[in-house]
Amino acid sequence: MVYNKLFYKYRSLKEGNNSSTIINLANNQLYFDYPSNFNDPFDSRIYCFYEGTKEEIYEKTGINIDEINKEMYEEHNGIIKIDYRKLFIEDGKKNLHGDVLYVLYPKICCFSEVCDDILMWSHYADYHKGICLCFKSVKVNNEYCLPIGTPNSQFANIYFQRVGYHKNVPEPINLFDEDMKIKMHEVLLDKLLFWNYEQEFRIILDPDSDKRLLSEEMFEKGIIKYQKESLQGIIFGMKIKYENAELVYNTVKENYLDKGYVVKFYEAKEVRYKYEVKVDEIKNINTYLLELKHSDELHSLTLRDYIY
């Protein structure tokens, strides 16, 4: 198997042993979530409308416009998020305006193609006190993929997809268009220009198209296993504490290194006289941890002397 481009995932270690980062690392798994739970409230927001003839509406929804009433609307409200007062007929067409509910969306796992962005370390790795996971991709048909586990214990590929950044929100989508699903997928890969420093890639799990890869339970939990060979390395943040670095190392040692998998360790460093971060490979992890421990102890003593 030929591995190619690396993709990075910045993570916090705030809760130590109980952090989702450590749990997921130990179990070689990734967590996928609905975009409604992301830090950007505008992320993946799909503005939509329904416009079509009576026949088209009946064909798509089973709703007979001539018989529609408030009770029928309320019965369908779990699918169509609209205001009942906005049901109206115009120019022989029926228009239902509203937004798609987030619950209908696929689930997403986010990555970056850079590992040295100061803001990314601050926003997603607990102010440089966390780590950054490095994943190796596999190139299939000129696309970058990540091998994952399936319900039948086999492996399949899911795809890294590049996010685009724009000044304006995407155009509203007519949910009766034949290419509606394609347009909705494009919105999931569209973010405000402000976020372009993230240089983001996404893996998107669609509950319909990915049924062959996922069980219903897997999709609901949002937990997908990756091949251990895919974890290329771990980058320690500039301000990581010794106990957290040791915890990460022991987790990797027990679940990867001791089982014959190769995982490299790196440290993020400040570039002197510049607002930059560089990433260097750690040649001896035991020496690095020992130096980090001494540094934390010295800092603790200095702080105690200052207080007293």
Coordinates of C-alpha atoms in Angstrom, one line a residue:
M1 CA 0.0 0.0 0.0
V2 CA 1.4 3.4 -1.0
Y3 CA 0.8 6.3 1.4
N4 CA 0.9 9.9 0.3
K5 CA -0.1 13.3 1.6
L6 CA -0.5 13.8 5.4
F7 CA -3.6 15.2 6.9
Y8 CA -3.6 16.7 10.4
K9 CA -6.1 16.8 13.3
Y10 CA -5.4 19.2 16.2
R11 CA -6.7 18.0 19.6
S12 CA -7.0 19.1 23.2
L13 CA -5.9 17.0 26.2
K14 CA -7.9 19.0 28.8
E15 CA -9.4 16.0 30.5
G16 CA -6.3 13.8 30.7
N17 CA -7.1 10.1 30.8
N18 CA -10.8 10.7 30.3
S19 CA -10.3 13.0 27.3
S20 CA -12.0 11.9 24.0
T21 CA -8.5 12.4 22.4
I22 CA -6.9 9.7 24.5
I23 CA -9.9 7.3 24.2
N24 CA -10.0 7.7 20.4
L25 CA -6.2 7.4 20.1
A26 CA -6.2 4.2 22.1
N27 CA -8.9 2.7 20.0
N28 CA -7.6 4.0 16.6
Q29 CA -10.9 5.7 15.9
L30 CA -12.2 9.1 14.7
Y31 CA -15.3 10.9 15.8
F32 CA -17.7 12.3 13.3
D33 CA -20.3 14.9 14.3
Y34 CA -23.2 16.9 12.8
P35 CA -22.0 20.3 11.6
S36 CA -24.6 21.9 13.9
N37 CA -22.2 21.1 16.7
F38 CA -19.2 22.8 15.1
N39 CA -17.8 26.1 16.5
D40 CA -19.0 28.1 13.4
P41 CA -22.9 28.6 13.6
F42 CA -22.9 29.2 9.8
D43 CA -21.0 26.0 9.0
S44 CA -23.0 23.9 6.5
R45 CA -26.1 25.9 6.9
I46 CA -28.2 25.1 3.9
Y47 CA -30.8 27.7 2.8
C48 CA -33.5 25.9 0.8
F49 CA -36.9 26.2 -0.7
Y50 CA -39.4 23.9 -2.3
E51 CA -40.8 24.9 -5.7
G52 CA -42.7 22.7 -8.1
T53 CA -46.0 21.8 -9.7
K54 CA -48.7 20.0 -7.7
E55 CA -47.7 16.8 -9.5
E56 CA -44.0 17.2 -8.7
I57 CA -44.7 17.9 -5.0
Y58 CA -47.0 14.9 -4.8
E59 CA -44.4 12.7 -6.5
K60 CA -41.6 13.9 -4.2
T61 CA -43.4 14.0 -0.9
G62 CA -46.7 12.2 -1.2
I63 CA -48.5 15.5 -0.2
N64 CA -51.6 16.4 -2.1
I65 CA -51.6 20.2 -2.2
D66 CA -55.4 20.3 -2.6
E67 CA -55.8 18.4 0.6
I68 CA -53.0 20.0 2.7
N69 CA -54.1 21.3 6.1
K70 CA -52.4 22.3 9.3
E71 CA -52.6 18.8 10.8
M72 CA -50.8 17.4 7.7
Y73 CA -48.2 20.0 7.9
E74 CA -47.5 19.3 11.5
E75 CA -47.2 15.6 10.7
H76 CA -44.4 16.4 8.3
N77 CA -42.7 19.0 10.4
G78 CA -40.0 16.6 11.4
I79 CA -38.8 16.6 7.8
I80 CA -39.7 20.1 6.5
K81 CA -38.8 23.0 8.8
I82 CA -41.1 25.8 7.7
D83 CA -43.6 28.2 9.1
Y84 CA -47.1 27.0 8.3
R85 CA -48.1 30.6 7.5
K86 CA -45.6 30.6 4.6
L87 CA -47.5 28.0 2.6
F88 CA -48.8 29.7 -0.4
I89 CA -49.5 29.3 -4.1
E90 CA -47.9 31.6 -6.6
D91 CA -48.0 31.4 -10.5
G92 CA -49.4 27.9 -10.4
K93 CA -46.5 26.6 -8.2
K94 CA -46.4 25.6 -4.6
N95 CA -43.5 27.2 -2.6
L96 CA -42.5 25.9 0.8
H97 CA -39.7 28.0 2.3
G98 CA -37.4 27.1 5.1
D99 CA -34.1 25.5 6.2
V100 CA -33.1 21.9 6.1
L101 CA -33.0 20.5 9.6
Y102 CA -29.4 19.7 10.8
V103 CA -30.5 16.2 11.8
L104 CA -30.8 15.3 8.1
Y105 CA -27.2 16.2 7.4
P106 CA -24.3 13.8 7.0
K107 CA -21.7 13.6 9.8
I108 CA -18.3 15.2 9.3
C109 CA -14.7 14.8 10.6
C110 CA -12.4 17.7 10.0
F111 CA -8.7 17.8 9.2
S112 CA -6.1 20.3 8.0
E113 CA -3.3 20.1 5.4
V114 CA -1.0 22.1 7.7
C115 CA 0.4 21.3 11.1
D116 CA 2.2 24.6 11.9
D117 CA -0.6 27.1 12.0
I118 CA -0.5 29.3 15.2
L119 CA -4.3 29.9 15.2
M120 CA -5.1 26.2 14.7
W121 CA -2.9 25.3 17.7
S122 CA -4.6 27.9 19.7
H123 CA -8.2 27.2 18.7
Y124 CA -8.2 23.4 18.5
A125 CA -5.3 22.2 20.6
D126 CA -5.9 24.1 23.8
Y127 CA -3.6 27.0 23.2
H128 CA -0.7 24.9 22.1
K129 CA -1.1 22.6 25.2
G130 CA -2.5 19.7 23.1
I131 CA -1.4 17.6 20.2
C132 CA -1.7 17.2 16.5
L133 CA -2.4 13.8 15.0
C134 CA -0.7 13.1 11.6
F135 CA -2.6 10.7 9.3
K136 CA -1.2 9.1 6.1
S137 CA -3.6 9.0 3.1
V138 CA -3.8 6.5 0.4
K139 CA -4.2 7.7 -3.2
V140 CA -7.0 6.0 -5.1
N141 CA -8.1 7.2 -8.5
N142 CA -6.2 10.5 -8.0
E143 CA -8.1 11.1 -4.7
Y144 CA -6.8 11.0 -1.1
C145 CA -8.4 8.4 1.1
L146 CA -8.3 7.0 4.6
P147 CA -8.8 3.2 5.1
I148 CA -11.5 2.5 7.7
G149 CA -13.1 -0.5 9.3
T150 CA -16.5 -1.7 8.2
P151 CA -19.2 -3.7 10.1
N152 CA -18.0 -7.0 8.5
S153 CA -14.4 -6.3 9.8
Q154 CA -13.1 -5.5 6.3
F155 CA -11.6 -2.2 5.3
A156 CA -12.8 0.3 2.8
N157 CA -11.7 3.8 1.8
I158 CA -13.4 7.1 2.7
Y159 CA -12.3 10.3 1.0
F160 CA -10.6 13.6 2.1
Q161 CA -12.4 16.5 0.4
R162 CA -11.1 20.0 0.2
V163 CA -13.1 22.9 1.7
G164 CA -13.6 26.0 -0.3
Y165 CA -13.7 29.5 1.1
H166 CA -16.0 32.3 -0.1
K167 CA -17.3 35.8 0.9
N168 CA -20.9 35.0 0.4
V169 CA -23.2 32.2 1.5
P170 CA -24.2 29.6 -1.1
E171 CA -27.4 30.2 -3.1
P172 CA -30.6 28.7 -1.7
I173 CA -31.3 25.3 -3.1
N174 CA -34.6 24.1 -4.6
L175 CA -35.1 20.7 -3.0
F176 CA -37.1 19.5 -6.0
D177 CA -34.1 20.0 -8.3
E178 CA -32.7 16.8 -9.7
D179 CA -29.1 17.8 -8.7
M180 CA -30.3 18.8 -5.2
K181 CA -28.0 16.3 -3.4
I182 CA -25.0 17.4 -5.3
K183 CA -25.7 21.1 -4.4
M184 CA -26.2 20.2 -0.7
H185 CA -22.9 18.3 -0.7
E186 CA -21.2 21.3 -2.1
V187 CA -22.5 23.4 0.8
L188 CA -20.9 21.0 3.3
L189 CA -17.6 21.9 1.7
D190 CA -18.1 25.7 1.7
K191 CA -17.1 28.1 4.5
L192 CA -16.7 31.8 5.0
L193 CA -13.5 33.3 3.6
F194 CA -12.5 34.2 7.2
W195 CA -11.7 30.6 7.9
N196 CA -9.3 30.0 5.1
Y197 CA -6.3 29.9 7.4
E198 CA -7.5 26.4 8.5
Q199 CA -6.8 24.9 5.0
E200 CA -9.4 22.3 5.8
F201 CA -10.2 18.9 4.4
R202 CA -13.3 17.0 5.4
I203 CA -14.4 13.4 5.4
I204 CA -18.1 13.3 5.1
L205 CA -20.3 10.3 6.1
D206 CA -23.6 10.2 4.3
P207 CA -26.1 7.9 6.0
D208 CA -27.6 6.9 2.6
S209 CA -24.7 6.6 0.2
D210 CA -22.4 5.1 2.9
K211 CA -24.7 2.3 4.1
R212 CA -22.5 -0.3 2.6
L213 CA -19.6 0.9 4.8
L214 CA -21.5 1.7 8.0
S215 CA -23.9 0.1 10.3
E216 CA -26.7 2.3 11.6
E217 CA -25.1 2.1 15.1
M218 CA -21.8 3.2 13.7
F219 CA -23.4 6.3 12.1
E220 CA -25.4 7.2 15.1
K221 CA -22.3 7.0 17.4
G222 CA -20.2 8.7 14.8
I223 CA -17.2 6.4 15.6
I224 CA -15.2 5.1 12.7
K225 CA -12.0 2.9 13.1
Y226 CA -9.0 3.7 11.0
Q227 CA -6.1 1.3 10.2
K228 CA -3.3 1.8 12.7
E229 CA -0.8 2.1 9.9
S230 CA -2.6 5.3 9.0
L231 CA -1.3 7.1 12.1
Q232 CA 2.0 8.5 10.9
G233 CA 2.9 10.6 13.9
I234 CA 2.0 12.8 16.9
I235 CA 3.1 16.4 17.3
F236 CA 3.3 17.8 20.8
G237 CA 2.3 21.4 21.3
M238 CA 4.8 24.0 22.5
K239 CA 3.1 24.3 25.9
I240 CA 2.2 20.7 26.5
K241 CA 2.6 19.5 30.1
Y242 CA 4.8 16.5 31.0
E243 CA 2.0 14.4 32.4
N244 CA -0.1 14.8 29.2
A245 CA 2.9 14.1 26.9
E246 CA 3.7 11.0 28.9
L247 CA 0.0 10.0 28.7
V248 CA 0.0 10.3 24.9
Y249 CA 3.3 8.4 24.6
N250 CA 2.2 5.6 26.8
T251 CA -1.1 5.3 24.9
V252 CA 0.7 5.1 21.6
K253 CA 3.3 2.7 23.0
E254 CA 0.7 0.3 24.4
N255 CA -1.6 0.4 21.4
Y256 CA 0.7 0.9 18.5
L257 CA 4.5 0.6 19.1
D258 CA 4.3 -2.6 21.2
K259 CA 2.2 -4.2 18.5
G260 CA 4.7 -3.4 15.7
Y261 CA 3.3 -0.2 14.3
V262 CA 5.6 2.7 13.6
V263 CA 4.5 6.1 14.9
K264 CA 6.9 9.1 15.0
F265 CA 6.9 11.9 17.5
Y266 CA 7.4 15.5 16.8
E267 CA 7.4 18.8 18.8
A268 CA 6.1 22.2 17.8
K269 CA 8.7 24.9 18.4
E270 CA 8.7 28.7 18.3
V271 CA 10.7 30.2 15.5
R272 CA 12.8 32.9 17.2
Y273 CA 12.2 36.5 16.1
K274 CA 9.2 35.4 14.1
Y275 CA 5.5 34.8 14.6
E276 CA 5.9 31.2 13.4
V277 CA 5.8 27.6 14.5
K278 CA 8.1 24.9 13.2
V279 CA 7.8 21.2 13.7
D280 CA 10.9 19.0 14.4
E281 CA 11.1 15.3 14.8
I282 CA 11.9 14.0 18.2
K283 CA 14.9 11.7 17.9
N284 CA 14.7 10.3 21.4
I285 CA 11.3 10.4 23.0
N286 CA 12.6 9.4 26.4
T287 CA 15.0 12.3 26.5
Y288 CA 12.3 14.6 25.3
L289 CA 10.0 13.5 28.1
L290 CA 12.7 13.8 30.7
E291 CA 13.6 17.3 29.7
L292 CA 9.9 18.3 29.6
K293 CA 9.5 16.9 33.1
H294 CA 12.5 18.9 34.4
S295 CA 11.2 22.0 32.7
D296 CA 7.7 21.7 34.3
E297 CA 9.3 21.1 37.7
L298 CA 11.6 24.1 37.3
H299 CA 8.6 26.2 36.3
S300 CA 6.6 25.0 39.3
L301 CA 9.5 25.9 41.7
T302 CA 9.9 29.3 40.2
L303 CA 6.2 30.0 40.4
R304 CA 6.1 28.8 44.0
D305 CA 9.1 31.1 44.9
Y306 CA 7.4 34.0 43.2
I307 CA 4.2 33.4 45.2
Y308 CA 5.9 33.0 48.6

